[in-house]
DNA sequence: CTCGGTGCAAATGCTTTGCAATGTC
DNA sequence: GACATTGCAAAGCATTTGCACCGAG
Protein backbone atom coordinates (compact mmCIF):
# COMPACT_ATOMS: atom_id res chain seq x y z
CA UNK A 1 0.00 0.00 0.00
CA UNK A 2 2.50 2.59 1.13
CA UNK A 3 5.21 0.78 -0.73
CA UNK A 4 5.96 3.74 -2.91
CA UNK A 5 6.24 6.13 0.00
CA UNK A 6 8.35 3.69 1.93
CA UNK A 7 10.72 3.39 -1.00
CA UNK A 8 11.04 7.12 -1.22
CA UNK A 9 11.76 7.41 2.45
CA UNK A 10 14.38 4.67 2.30
CA UNK A 11 15.99 6.27 -0.72
CA UNK A 12 16.11 9.60 1.06
CA UNK A 13 17.65 8.01 4.11
CA UNK A 14 20.27 6.16 2.11
CA UNK A 15 21.24 9.24 0.15
CA UNK A 16 21.44 11.49 3.19
CA UNK A 17 23.64 8.96 4.98
CA UNK A 18 25.82 8.38 1.93
CA UNK A 19 24.77 4.77 1.75
CA UNK A 20 24.52 3.20 -1.65
CA UNK A 21 21.32 2.42 -3.45
CA UNK A 22 21.61 -1.30 -4.08
CA UNK A 23 18.99 -3.64 -5.55
CA UNK A 24 19.32 -6.00 -2.56
CA UNK A 25 18.24 -3.29 -0.16
CA UNK A 26 15.07 -2.68 -2.10
CA UNK A 27 14.34 -6.35 -2.58
CA UNK A 28 14.40 -6.61 1.20
CA UNK A 29 12.24 -3.54 1.66
CA UNK A 30 9.70 -5.03 -0.78
CA UNK A 31 9.66 -8.25 1.14
CA UNK A 32 9.24 -6.46 4.45
CA UNK A 33 6.34 -4.39 3.14
CA UNK A 34 4.59 -7.51 1.90
CA UNK A 35 4.75 -9.08 5.34
CA UNK A 36 2.00 -8.56 7.87
CA UNK A 37 2.55 -8.81 11.59
CA UNK A 38 5.80 -9.74 13.27
CA UNK A 39 8.62 -11.55 11.54
CA UNK A 40 12.22 -12.41 12.27
CA UNK A 41 15.32 -12.14 10.12
CA UNK A 42 15.35 -15.80 9.19
CA UNK A 43 11.67 -15.90 8.24
CA UNK A 44 12.27 -13.00 5.92
CA UNK A 45 15.35 -14.68 4.49
CA UNK A 46 13.46 -17.93 3.83
CA UNK A 47 10.49 -16.10 2.38
CA UNK A 48 12.73 -14.35 -0.12
CA UNK A 49 14.58 -17.53 -0.94
CA UNK A 50 11.28 -19.31 -1.64
CA UNK A 51 10.20 -16.35 -3.73
CA UNK A 52 13.26 -16.76 -5.90
CA UNK A 53 15.02 -13.68 -4.55
CA UNK A 54 18.60 -14.28 -3.56
CA UNK A 55 20.09 -12.15 -0.80
CA UNK A 56 22.45 -13.38 1.83
CA UNK A 57 21.54 -13.57 5.46
CA UNK A 58 24.24 -11.01 6.26
CA UNK A 59 22.63 -8.50 3.94
CA UNK A 60 19.23 -9.15 5.47
CA UNK A 61 20.54 -8.31 8.94
CA UNK A 62 22.40 -5.30 7.67
CA UNK A 63 19.39 -3.95 5.83
CA UNK A 64 16.97 -4.56 8.69
CA UNK A 65 19.20 -2.35 10.81
CA UNK A 66 19.06 0.39 8.21
CA UNK A 67 15.29 0.10 7.95
CA UNK A 68 15.03 0.41 11.68
CA UNK A 69 17.29 3.45 11.72
CA UNK A 70 15.09 5.27 9.27
CA UNK A 71 11.94 4.33 11.15
CA UNK A 72 10.39 2.04 8.56
CA UNK A 73 10.39 -0.95 10.88
CA UNK A 74 10.50 -1.58 14.62
CA UNK A 75 12.65 -4.17 16.32
CA UNK A 76 11.53 -6.11 19.37
CA UNK A 77 12.71 -8.78 21.69
CA UNK A 78 9.76 -10.72 23.07
CA UNK A 79 11.72 -12.72 25.61
CA UNK A 80 12.88 -15.12 22.93
CA UNK A 81 16.45 -15.59 21.88
CA UNK A 82 16.06 -13.72 18.63
CA UNK A 83 14.82 -10.34 17.47
CA UNK A 84 11.49 -9.77 15.77
CA UNK A 85 10.51 -6.92 13.52
CA UNK A 86 7.36 -5.33 12.17
CA UNK A 87 6.46 -2.57 9.76
CA UNK A 88 6.34 0.79 11.51
CA UNK A 89 5.59 2.96 8.53
CA UNK A 90 2.33 4.85 8.86
CA UNK A 91 1.34 2.91 11.94
CA UNK A 92 0.54 4.49 15.32
CA UNK A 93 2.97 3.74 18.10
CA UNK A 94 1.69 0.76 20.06
CA UNK A 95 2.60 -1.72 22.74
CA UNK A 96 2.26 -5.46 23.27
CA UNK A 97 0.58 -8.01 25.47
CA UNK A 98 2.51 -11.26 25.04
CA UNK A 99 0.99 -14.59 26.03
CA UNK A 100 3.61 -16.83 27.58
CA UNK A 101 1.51 -19.93 26.90
CA UNK A 102 0.67 -19.65 23.20
CA UNK A 103 2.97 -16.83 22.12
CA UNK A 104 0.06 -14.79 20.85
CA UNK A 105 0.66 -11.05 20.73
CA UNK A 106 -2.04 -8.45 21.26
CA UNK A 107 -1.36 -4.83 20.38
CA UNK A 108 -2.72 -1.80 22.15
CA UNK A 109 -2.39 1.95 21.95
CA UNK A 110 -2.43 4.33 24.89
CA UNK A 111 -2.12 8.07 24.74
CA UNK A 112 -1.80 8.13 28.52
CA UNK A 113 1.34 6.08 28.36
CA UNK A 114 2.79 8.29 25.65
CA UNK A 115 2.12 11.25 27.89
CA UNK A 116 3.84 9.72 30.92
CA UNK A 117 6.77 8.80 28.72
CA UNK A 118 7.12 12.39 27.58
CA UNK A 119 6.95 13.62 31.17
CA UNK A 120 9.55 11.18 32.37
CA UNK A 121 11.89 12.12 29.54
CA UNK A 122 11.48 15.82 30.22
CA UNK A 123 12.14 15.52 33.92
CA UNK A 124 15.28 13.49 33.25
CA UNK A 125 16.44 15.61 30.32
CA UNK A 126 16.40 12.41 28.35
CA UNK A 127 15.96 12.41 24.58
CA UNK A 128 13.81 9.40 23.67
CA UNK A 129 14.34 7.52 20.44
CA UNK A 130 12.17 4.42 20.77
CA UNK A 131 10.07 3.04 23.57
CA UNK A 132 8.76 -0.43 24.24
CA UNK A 133 6.16 -1.55 26.74
CA UNK A 134 5.63 -5.26 27.00
CA UNK A 135 3.20 -7.05 29.27
CA UNK A 136 3.94 -10.76 29.61
CA UNK A 137 1.23 -13.04 30.96
CA UNK A 138 -1.62 -15.30 29.94
CA UNK A 139 -4.21 -14.45 27.29
CA UNK A 140 -7.95 -14.99 27.71
CA UNK A 141 -8.02 -18.17 25.64
CA UNK A 142 -5.15 -19.80 27.51
CA UNK A 143 -6.71 -18.95 30.87
CA UNK A 144 -9.79 -20.94 29.90
CA UNK A 145 -7.73 -23.91 28.79
CA UNK A 146 -6.12 -24.26 32.19
CA UNK B 1 19.50 -6.74 54.42
CA UNK B 2 16.55 -8.82 53.30
CA UNK B 3 18.83 -11.77 52.77
CA UNK B 4 17.10 -13.82 55.41
CA UNK B 5 13.65 -13.19 54.01
CA UNK B 6 14.86 -13.87 50.50
CA UNK B 7 16.28 -17.20 51.61
CA UNK B 8 13.01 -18.13 53.23
CA UNK B 9 11.09 -17.25 50.12
CA UNK B 10 13.44 -19.23 47.92
CA UNK B 11 13.25 -22.21 50.25
CA UNK B 12 9.47 -22.04 50.20
CA UNK B 13 9.46 -21.87 46.43
CA UNK B 14 11.83 -24.79 46.04
CA UNK B 15 9.88 -26.96 48.45
CA UNK B 16 6.52 -26.17 46.91
CA UNK B 17 7.84 -26.97 43.47
CA UNK B 18 9.57 -30.14 44.62
CA UNK B 19 12.93 -28.72 43.72
CA UNK B 20 15.88 -29.75 45.85
CA UNK B 21 17.56 -27.54 48.39
CA UNK B 22 21.16 -27.52 47.20
CA UNK B 23 24.05 -25.46 48.55
CA UNK B 24 24.83 -24.13 45.07
CA UNK B 25 21.40 -22.53 44.78
CA UNK B 26 21.91 -20.63 47.99
CA UNK B 27 25.46 -19.63 47.17
CA UNK B 28 24.03 -18.04 44.05
CA UNK B 29 21.21 -16.37 45.95
CA UNK B 30 23.77 -14.93 48.38
CA UNK B 31 25.82 -13.59 45.54
CA UNK B 32 22.78 -12.06 43.87
CA UNK B 33 21.68 -10.35 47.07
CA UNK B 34 25.14 -8.85 47.51
CA UNK B 35 25.01 -7.30 44.08
CA UNK B 36 23.60 -3.84 43.52
CA UNK B 37 22.17 -2.71 40.23
CA UNK B 38 22.05 -4.75 37.07
CA UNK B 39 24.23 -7.73 36.40
CA UNK B 40 24.45 -10.50 33.85
CA UNK B 41 24.99 -14.22 34.28
CA UNK B 42 28.65 -14.09 33.46
CA UNK B 43 29.39 -11.21 35.81
CA UNK B 44 27.79 -13.17 38.60
CA UNK B 45 29.74 -16.26 37.64
CA UNK B 46 33.05 -14.36 37.64
CA UNK B 47 32.23 -12.62 40.88
CA UNK B 48 31.64 -15.94 42.60
CA UNK B 49 34.75 -17.45 41.08
CA UNK B 50 36.83 -14.55 42.36
CA UNK B 51 35.17 -14.90 45.74
CA UNK B 52 36.31 -18.50 45.92
CA UNK B 53 32.84 -19.96 45.35
CA UNK B 54 32.72 -22.63 42.72
CA UNK B 55 29.52 -23.11 40.76
CA UNK B 56 29.33 -23.92 37.10
CA UNK B 57 27.95 -21.52 34.56
CA UNK B 58 25.15 -23.97 33.79
CA UNK B 59 24.03 -23.90 37.40
CA UNK B 60 24.12 -20.12 37.45
CA UNK B 61 21.77 -19.94 34.47
CA UNK B 62 19.50 -22.60 35.90
CA UNK B 63 19.30 -20.90 39.28
CA UNK B 64 18.73 -17.43 37.84
CA UNK B 65 15.67 -18.84 36.10
CA UNK B 66 14.37 -20.24 39.36
CA UNK B 67 14.98 -16.93 41.13
CA UNK B 68 13.07 -15.15 38.44
CA UNK B 69 10.18 -17.60 38.67
CA UNK B 70 9.77 -16.96 42.36
CA UNK B 71 9.99 -13.21 41.89
CA UNK B 72 13.29 -12.59 43.68
CA UNK B 73 14.94 -11.17 40.59
CA UNK B 74 13.85 -9.58 37.32
CA UNK B 75 15.26 -10.38 33.94
CA UNK B 76 15.72 -7.80 31.20
CA UNK B 77 17.02 -7.49 27.72
CA UNK B 78 18.30 -3.99 27.12
CA UNK B 79 18.86 -4.38 23.42
CA UNK B 80 22.14 -6.14 24.00
CA UNK B 81 22.83 -9.70 23.03
CA UNK B 82 22.57 -11.03 26.55
CA UNK B 83 20.14 -10.94 29.45
CA UNK B 84 20.58 -8.76 32.51
CA UNK B 85 19.09 -9.25 35.92
CA UNK B 86 18.49 -7.28 39.09
CA UNK B 87 17.14 -7.91 42.56
CA UNK B 88 13.37 -7.54 42.65
CA UNK B 89 12.78 -8.45 46.25
CA UNK B 90 11.19 -5.66 48.27
CA UNK B 91 11.67 -3.17 45.47
CA UNK B 92 8.87 -1.20 43.86
CA UNK B 93 8.11 -2.03 40.28
CA UNK B 94 10.01 0.34 38.02
CA UNK B 95 10.95 1.02 34.45
CA UNK B 96 14.08 2.05 32.57
CA UNK B 97 15.52 4.86 30.49
CA UNK B 98 18.45 3.38 28.58
CA UNK B 99 21.10 5.60 27.03
CA UNK B 100 22.19 4.23 23.68
CA UNK B 101 25.44 6.24 23.82
CA UNK B 102 26.91 5.35 27.20
CA UNK B 103 24.68 2.48 28.26
CA UNK B 104 23.65 4.24 31.43
CA UNK B 105 20.32 3.14 32.87
CA UNK B 106 17.98 5.43 34.78
CA UNK B 107 15.09 3.97 36.72
CA UNK B 108 11.70 5.52 37.23
CA UNK B 109 8.44 4.63 38.88
CA UNK B 110 5.01 5.62 37.62
CA UNK B 111 1.71 4.80 39.23
CA UNK B 112 -0.04 6.13 36.14
CA UNK B 113 1.60 3.53 33.98
CA UNK B 114 0.71 0.78 36.42
CA UNK B 115 -2.87 1.95 36.23
CA UNK B 116 -3.01 1.93 32.44
CA UNK B 117 -1.44 -1.51 32.45
CA UNK B 118 -4.17 -2.80 34.75
CA UNK B 119 -6.85 -1.25 32.55
CA UNK B 120 -5.41 -2.74 29.38
CA UNK B 121 -5.20 -6.15 30.98
CA UNK B 122 -8.76 -5.99 32.22
CA UNK B 123 -10.20 -4.94 28.89
CA UNK B 124 -8.34 -7.75 27.14
CA UNK B 125 -9.03 -10.36 29.84
CA UNK B 126 -5.29 -10.73 30.01
CA UNK B 127 -3.58 -11.97 33.17
CA UNK B 128 -0.31 -10.06 33.53
CA UNK B 129 2.75 -11.64 35.02
CA UNK B 130 5.55 -9.17 34.40
CA UNK B 131 5.73 -5.92 32.53
CA UNK B 132 8.63 -3.99 31.09
CA UNK B 133 8.73 -0.45 29.80
CA UNK B 134 11.98 0.63 28.21
CA UNK B 135 12.75 4.02 26.75
CA UNK B 136 15.85 4.02 24.56
CA UNK B 137 17.51 7.30 23.72
CA UNK B 138 20.21 9.71 24.80
CA UNK B 139 20.83 10.77 28.40
CA UNK B 140 21.43 14.36 29.49
CA UNK B 141 25.19 13.95 29.78
CA UNK B 142 25.60 12.42 26.33
CA UNK B 143 23.45 15.14 24.76
CA UNK B 144 25.94 17.72 26.01
CA UNK B 145 28.91 15.81 24.69
CA UNK B 146 27.56 15.87 21.16
C1' DC C 1 38.22 3.80 -10.92
C1' DT C 2 37.19 3.73 -6.00
C1' DC C 3 35.44 2.04 -2.17
C1' DG C 4 31.09 0.53 -0.05
C1' DG C 5 28.18 -3.63 -0.36
C1' DT C 6 27.44 -8.45 -1.11
C1' DG C 7 27.76 -13.52 -0.52
C1' DC C 8 29.63 -17.17 1.58
C1' DA C 9 31.37 -19.63 5.24
C1' DA C 10 33.66 -19.40 9.32
C1' DA C 11 33.71 -17.16 13.78
C1' DT C 12 31.59 -15.22 17.88
C1' DG C 13 29.29 -15.10 22.21
C1' DC C 14 25.40 -16.19 25.12
C1' DT C 15 22.92 -19.99 26.64
C1' DT C 16 21.63 -24.86 26.70
C1' DT C 17 22.55 -29.71 26.67
C1' DG C 18 24.54 -34.54 27.20
C1' DC C 19 26.43 -37.40 30.36
C1' DA C 20 28.80 -39.27 34.24
C1' DA C 21 29.40 -38.18 39.05
C1' DT C 22 27.24 -36.38 43.20
C1' DG C 23 24.26 -35.56 47.04
C1' DT C 24 19.28 -34.56 48.44
C1' DC C 25 15.30 -36.58 50.04
C1' DG D 1 18.63 -46.12 46.91
C1' DA D 2 16.34 -43.15 43.29
C1' DC D 3 16.68 -39.51 40.72
C1' DA D 4 17.15 -34.40 40.54
C1' DT D 5 21.20 -31.51 40.25
C1' DT D 6 25.86 -30.53 39.28
C1' DG D 7 30.14 -29.68 36.50
C1' DC D 8 32.39 -29.81 32.43
C1' DA D 9 32.86 -29.40 27.77
C1' DA D 10 30.65 -29.67 23.66
C1' DA D 11 26.68 -28.24 21.00
C1' DG D 12 23.16 -24.75 19.47
C1' DC D 13 21.58 -20.78 17.54
C1' DA D 14 21.08 -15.93 16.19
C1' DT D 15 24.02 -12.64 14.58
C1' DT D 16 28.50 -10.77 12.97
C1' DT D 17 32.75 -10.83 10.53
C1' DG D 18 36.65 -11.60 7.12
C1' DC D 19 37.66 -11.59 2.62
C1' DA D 20 37.42 -11.84 -2.34
C1' DC D 21 34.42 -10.24 -5.81
C1' DC D 22 31.09 -6.98 -7.61
C1' DG D 23 28.89 -2.85 -8.90
C1' DA D 24 27.07 2.01 -7.54
C1' DG D 25 28.60 6.63 -7.85
PDB file of N, CA and C (backbone and C1' of nucleotides) in Angstrom, chain C:
ATOM      1  P    DC C   1      40.618   2.923 -15.121  1.00  0.00           P
ATOM      2  O5'  DC C   1      40.259   3.296 -13.625  1.00  0.00           O
ATOM      3  C5'  DC C   1      40.683   4.580 -13.207  1.00  0.00           C
ATOM      4  C4'  DC C   1      40.089   4.839 -11.851  1.00  0.00           C
ATOM      5  C3'  DC C   1      40.542   3.833 -10.797  1.00  0.00           C
ATOM      6  O3'  DC C   1      40.544   4.571  -9.583  1.00  0.00           O
ATOM      7  C1'  DC C   1      38.220   3.798 -10.922  1.00  0.00           C
ATOM      8  P    DT C   2      41.635   4.256  -8.483  1.00  0.00           P
ATOM      9  O5'  DT C   2      40.648   4.501  -7.253  1.00  0.00           O
ATOM     10  C5'  DT C   2      39.766   5.632  -7.320  1.00  0.00           C
ATOM     11  C4'  DT C   2      38.713   5.488  -6.252  1.00  0.00           C
ATOM     12  C3'  DT C   2      39.118   4.680  -5.025  1.00  0.00           C
ATOM     13  O3'  DT C   2      38.637   5.381  -3.900  1.00  0.00           O
ATOM     14  C1'  DT C   2      37.187   3.730  -5.998  1.00  0.00           C
ATOM     15  P    DC C   3      39.268   5.126  -2.458  1.00  0.00           P
ATOM     16  O5'  DC C   3      37.995   4.580  -1.684  1.00  0.00           O
ATOM     17  C5'  DC C   3      36.750   5.260  -1.816  1.00  0.00           C
ATOM     18  C4'  DC C   3      35.627   4.271  -1.587  1.00  0.00           C
ATOM     19  C3'  DC C   3      35.830   3.391  -0.352  1.00  0.00           C
ATOM     20  O3'  DC C   3      34.554   3.209   0.218  1.00  0.00           O
ATOM     21  C1'  DC C   3      35.436   2.038  -2.170  1.00  0.00           C
ATOM     22  P    DG C   4      34.344   3.268   1.765  1.00  0.00           P
ATOM     23  O5'  DG C   4      32.792   2.905   1.851  1.00  0.00           O
ATOM     24  C5'  DG C   4      31.859   3.674   1.116  1.00  0.00           C
ATOM     25  C4'  DG C   4      30.759   2.765   0.604  1.00  0.00           C
ATOM     26  C3'  DG C   4      30.168   1.856   1.672  1.00  0.00           C
ATOM     27  O3'  DG C   4      28.778   1.746   1.387  1.00  0.00           O
ATOM     28  C1'  DG C   4      31.089   0.525  -0.052  1.00  0.00           C
ATOM     29  P    DG C   5      27.867   0.777   2.198  1.00  0.00           P
ATOM     30  O5'  DG C   5      27.827  -0.487   1.232  1.00  0.00           O
ATOM     31  C5'  DG C   5      27.187  -0.358  -0.029  1.00  0.00           C
ATOM     32  C4'  DG C   5      26.827  -1.725  -0.582  1.00  0.00           C
ATOM     33  C3'  DG C   5      26.173  -2.668   0.421  1.00  0.00           C
ATOM     34  O3'  DG C   5      25.159  -3.364  -0.299  1.00  0.00           O
ATOM     35  C1'  DG C   5      28.183  -3.625  -0.365  1.00  0.00           C
ATOM     36  P    DT C   6      24.335  -4.487   0.327  1.00  0.00           P
ATOM     37  O5'  DT C   6      25.068  -5.756  -0.295  1.00  0.00           O
ATOM     38  C5'  DT C   6      24.973  -6.007  -1.686  1.00  0.00           C
ATOM     39  C4'  DT C   6      25.605  -7.349  -2.006  1.00  0.00           C
ATOM     40  C3'  DT C   6      25.052  -8.497  -1.151  1.00  0.00           C
ATOM     41  O3'  DT C   6      24.526  -9.495  -2.014  1.00  0.00           O
ATOM     42  C1'  DT C   6      27.444  -8.453  -1.107  1.00  0.00           C
ATOM     43  P    DG C   7      23.670 -10.672  -1.416  1.00  0.00           P
ATOM     44  O5'  DG C   7      24.735 -11.852  -1.439  1.00  0.00           O
ATOM     45  C5'  DG C   7      25.371 -12.197  -2.652  1.00  0.00           C
ATOM     46  C4'  DG C   7      26.368 -13.312  -2.403  1.00  0.00           C
ATOM     47  C3'  DG C   7      25.833 -14.453  -1.548  1.00  0.00           C
ATOM     48  O3'  DG C   7      26.270 -15.673  -2.143  1.00  0.00           O
ATOM     49  C1'  DG C   7      27.764 -13.524  -0.521  1.00  0.00           C
ATOM     50  P    DC C   8      25.552 -17.006  -1.827  1.00  0.00           P
ATOM     51  O5'  DC C   8      26.627 -17.802  -0.954  1.00  0.00           O
ATOM     52  C5'  DC C   8      27.930 -18.009  -1.486  1.00  0.00           C
ATOM     53  C4'  DC C   8      28.930 -18.152  -0.363  1.00  0.00           C
ATOM     54  C3'  DC C   8      28.519 -19.116   0.743  1.00  0.00           C
ATOM     55  O3'  DC C   8      29.247 -20.325   0.563  1.00  0.00           O
ATOM     56  C1'  DC C   8      29.633 -17.169   1.578  1.00  0.00           C
ATOM     57  P    DA C   9      28.909 -21.587   1.471  1.00  0.00           P
ATOM     58  O5'  DA C   9      30.151 -21.591   2.468  1.00  0.00           O
ATOM     59  C5'  DA C   9      31.375 -20.953   2.079  1.00  0.00           C
ATOM     60  C4'  DA C   9      32.201 -20.697   3.319  1.00  0.00           C
ATOM     61  C3'  DA C   9      31.996 -21.738   4.420  1.00  0.00           C
ATOM     62  O3'  DA C   9      33.212 -21.924   5.121  1.00  0.00           O
ATOM     63  C1'  DA C   9      31.373 -19.634   5.239  1.00  0.00           C
ATOM     64  P    DA C  10      33.304 -23.000   6.322  1.00  0.00           P
ATOM     65  O5'  DA C  10      34.478 -22.404   7.229  1.00  0.00           O
ATOM     66  C5'  DA C  10      35.216 -21.248   6.783  1.00  0.00           C
ATOM     67  C4'  DA C  10      35.344 -20.278   7.932  1.00  0.00           C
ATOM     68  C3'  DA C  10      35.445 -20.944   9.312  1.00  0.00           C
ATOM     69  O3'  DA C  10      36.461 -20.286  10.055  1.00  0.00           O
ATOM     70  C1'  DA C  10      33.656 -19.399   9.315  1.00  0.00           C
ATOM     71  P    DA C  11      36.696 -20.558  11.617  1.00  0.00           P
ATOM     72  O5'  DA C  11      36.036 -19.290  12.300  1.00  0.00           O
ATOM     73  C5'  DA C  11      36.548 -18.000  11.983  1.00  0.00           C
ATOM     74  C4'  DA C  11      35.863 -16.998  12.883  1.00  0.00           C
ATOM     75  C3'  DA C  11      35.977 -17.297  14.378  1.00  0.00           C
ATOM     76  O3'  DA C  11      36.179 -16.057  15.042  1.00  0.00           O
ATOM     77  C1'  DA C  11      33.707 -17.160  13.776  1.00  0.00           C
ATOM     78  P    DT C  12      36.690 -16.038  16.563  1.00  0.00           P
ATOM     79  O5'  DT C  12      35.486 -15.345  17.327  1.00  0.00           O
ATOM     80  C5'  DT C  12      34.832 -14.239  16.728  1.00  0.00           C
ATOM     81  C4'  DT C  12      33.503 -14.024  17.421  1.00  0.00           C
ATOM     82  C3'  DT C  12      33.527 -14.323  18.922  1.00  0.00           C
ATOM     83  O3'  DT C  12      33.239 -13.102  19.577  1.00  0.00           O
ATOM     84  C1'  DT C  12      31.588 -15.221  17.876  1.00  0.00           C
ATOM     85  P    DG C  13      33.684 -12.819  21.071  1.00  0.00           P
ATOM     86  O5'  DG C  13      32.298 -12.870  21.836  1.00  0.00           O
ATOM     87  C5'  DG C  13      31.128 -12.370  21.199  1.00  0.00           C
ATOM     88  C4'  DG C  13      29.927 -12.863  21.959  1.00  0.00           C
ATOM     89  C3'  DG C  13      30.226 -13.324  23.387  1.00  0.00           C
ATOM     90  O3'  DG C  13      29.117 -12.987  24.203  1.00  0.00           O
ATOM     91  C1'  DG C  13      29.289 -15.098  22.206  1.00  0.00           C
ATOM     92  P    DC C  14      29.158 -13.136  25.779  1.00  0.00           P
ATOM     93  O5'  DC C  14      27.695 -13.687  26.026  1.00  0.00           O
ATOM     94  C5'  DC C  14      26.581 -12.944  25.578  1.00  0.00           C
ATOM     95  C4'  DC C  14      25.403 -13.864  25.436  1.00  0.00           C
ATOM     96  C3'  DC C  14      24.967 -14.521  26.748  1.00  0.00           C
ATOM     97  O3'  DC C  14      23.552 -14.460  26.826  1.00  0.00           O
ATOM     98  C1'  DC C  14      25.404 -16.188  25.123  1.00  0.00           C
ATOM     99  P    DT C  15      22.787 -14.862  28.165  1.00  0.00           P
ATOM    100  O5'  DT C  15      22.469 -16.387  27.893  1.00  0.00           O
ATOM    101  C5'  DT C  15      21.605 -16.686  26.795  1.00  0.00           C
ATOM    102  C4'  DT C  15      21.522 -18.169  26.594  1.00  0.00           C
ATOM    103  C3'  DT C  15      21.128 -18.984  27.824  1.00  0.00           C
ATOM    104  O3'  DT C  15      19.875 -19.593  27.541  1.00  0.00           O
ATOM    105  C1'  DT C  15      22.923 -19.995  26.641  1.00  0.00           C
ATOM    106  P    DT C  16      19.239 -20.645  28.511  1.00  0.00           P
ATOM    107  O5'  DT C  16      19.660 -22.014  27.815  1.00  0.00           O
ATOM    108  C5'  DT C  16      19.399 -22.188  26.436  1.00  0.00           C
ATOM    109  C4'  DT C  16      19.813 -23.580  25.997  1.00  0.00           C
ATOM    110  C3'  DT C  16      19.287 -24.728  26.868  1.00  0.00           C
ATOM    111  O3'  DT C  16      18.872 -25.753  25.985  1.00  0.00           O
ATOM    112  C1'  DT C  16      21.629 -24.861  26.704  1.00  0.00           C
ATOM    113  P    DT C  17      18.099 -27.033  26.526  1.00  0.00           P
ATOM    114  O5'  DT C  17      19.013 -28.228  25.958  1.00  0.00           O
ATOM    115  C5'  DT C  17      20.125 -27.936  25.140  1.00  0.00           C
ATOM    116  C4'  DT C  17      20.996 -29.176  25.010  1.00  0.00           C
ATOM    117  C3'  DT C  17      20.520 -30.423  25.761  1.00  0.00           C
ATOM    118  O3'  DT C  17      20.994 -31.570  25.076  1.00  0.00           O
ATOM    119  C1'  DT C  17      22.549 -29.711  26.675  1.00  0.00           C
ATOM    120  P    DG C  18      20.272 -32.994  25.288  1.00  0.00           P
ATOM    121  O5'  DG C  18      21.493 -34.017  25.137  1.00  0.00           O
ATOM    122  C5'  DG C  18      22.725 -33.616  24.533  1.00  0.00           C
ATOM    123  C4'  DG C  18      23.835 -34.584  24.953  1.00  0.00           C
ATOM    124  C3'  DG C  18      23.372 -35.867  25.633  1.00  0.00           C
ATOM    125  O3'  DG C  18      24.317 -36.902  25.331  1.00  0.00           O
ATOM    126  C1'  DG C  18      24.543 -34.540  27.198  1.00  0.00           C
ATOM    127  P    DC C  19      24.049 -38.415  25.832  1.00  0.00           P
ATOM    128  O5'  DC C  19      25.051 -38.533  27.066  1.00  0.00           O
ATOM    129  C5'  DC C  19      26.396 -38.042  26.954  1.00  0.00           C
ATOM    130  C4'  DC C  19      27.111 -38.235  28.287  1.00  0.00           C
ATOM    131  C3'  DC C  19      26.551 -39.380  29.135  1.00  0.00           C
ATOM    132  O3'  DC C  19      27.621 -40.019  29.821  1.00  0.00           O
ATOM    133  C1'  DC C  19      26.431 -37.402  30.362  1.00  0.00           C
ATOM    134  P    DA C  20      27.359 -41.529  30.477  1.00  0.00           P
ATOM    135  O5'  DA C  20      28.559 -41.594  31.513  1.00  0.00           O
ATOM    136  C5'  DA C  20      29.763 -40.855  31.302  1.00  0.00           C
ATOM    137  C4'  DA C  20      30.210 -40.233  32.620  1.00  0.00           C
ATOM    138  C3'  DA C  20      30.143 -41.171  33.827  1.00  0.00           C
ATOM    139  O3'  DA C  20      31.272 -40.922  34.650  1.00  0.00           O
ATOM    140  C1'  DA C  20      28.797 -39.268  34.238  1.00  0.00           C
ATOM    141  P    DA C  21      31.419 -41.697  36.104  1.00  0.00           P
ATOM    142  O5'  DA C  21      31.163 -40.522  37.147  1.00  0.00           O
ATOM    143  C5'  DA C  21      32.016 -39.382  37.128  1.00  0.00           C
ATOM    144  C4'  DA C  21      31.579 -38.426  38.223  1.00  0.00           C
ATOM    145  C3'  DA C  21      31.523 -39.032  39.628  1.00  0.00           C
ATOM    146  O3'  DA C  21      31.993 -38.052  40.543  1.00  0.00           O
ATOM    147  C1'  DA C  21      29.400 -38.180  39.052  1.00  0.00           C
ATOM    148  P    DT C  22      32.021 -38.383  42.118  1.00  0.00           P
ATOM    149  O5'  DT C  22      30.769 -37.535  42.628  1.00  0.00           O
ATOM    150  C5'  DT C  22      30.642 -36.162  42.255  1.00  0.00           C
ATOM    151  C4'  DT C  22      29.401 -35.583  42.916  1.00  0.00           C
ATOM    152  C3'  DT C  22      29.233 -35.964  44.385  1.00  0.00           C
ATOM    153  O3'  DT C  22      29.015 -34.765  45.109  1.00  0.00           O
ATOM    154  C1'  DT C  22      27.240 -36.376  43.196  1.00  0.00           C
ATOM    155  P    DG C  23      29.076 -34.698  46.692  1.00  0.00           P
ATOM    156  O5'  DG C  23      27.544 -34.474  47.022  1.00  0.00           O
ATOM    157  C5'  DG C  23      26.830 -33.449  46.345  1.00  0.00           C
ATOM    158  C4'  DG C  23      25.384 -33.537  46.774  1.00  0.00           C
ATOM    159  C3'  DG C  23      25.194 -33.837  48.251  1.00  0.00           C
ATOM    160  O3'  DG C  23      23.925 -33.308  48.581  1.00  0.00           O
ATOM    161  C1'  DG C  23      24.259 -35.560  47.041  1.00  0.00           C
ATOM    162  P    DT C  24      23.535 -32.663  49.934  1.00  0.00           P
ATOM    163  O5'  DT C  24      21.960 -32.503  49.728  1.00  0.00           O
ATOM    164  C5'  DT C  24      21.489 -31.880  48.536  1.00  0.00           C
ATOM    165  C4'  DT C  24      20.087 -32.372  48.234  1.00  0.00           C
ATOM    166  C3'  DT C  24      19.159 -32.407  49.431  1.00  0.00           C
ATOM    167  O3'  DT C  24      17.913 -31.874  49.035  1.00  0.00           O
ATOM    168  C1'  DT C  24      19.285 -34.565  48.442  1.00  0.00           C
ATOM    169  P    DC C  25      16.776 -31.588  50.172  1.00  0.00           P
ATOM    170  O5'  DC C  25      15.882 -32.906  50.113  1.00  0.00           O
ATOM    171  C5'  DC C  25      15.225 -33.251  48.902  1.00  0.00           C
ATOM    172  C4'  DC C  25      14.579 -34.615  49.050  1.00  0.00           C
ATOM    173  C3'  DC C  25      13.791 -34.786  50.345  1.00  0.00           C
ATOM    174  O3'  DC C  25      12.529 -35.338  50.040  1.00  0.00           O
ATOM    175  C1'  DC C  25      15.295 -36.583  50.038  1.00  0.00           C
TER     176       DC C  25
END
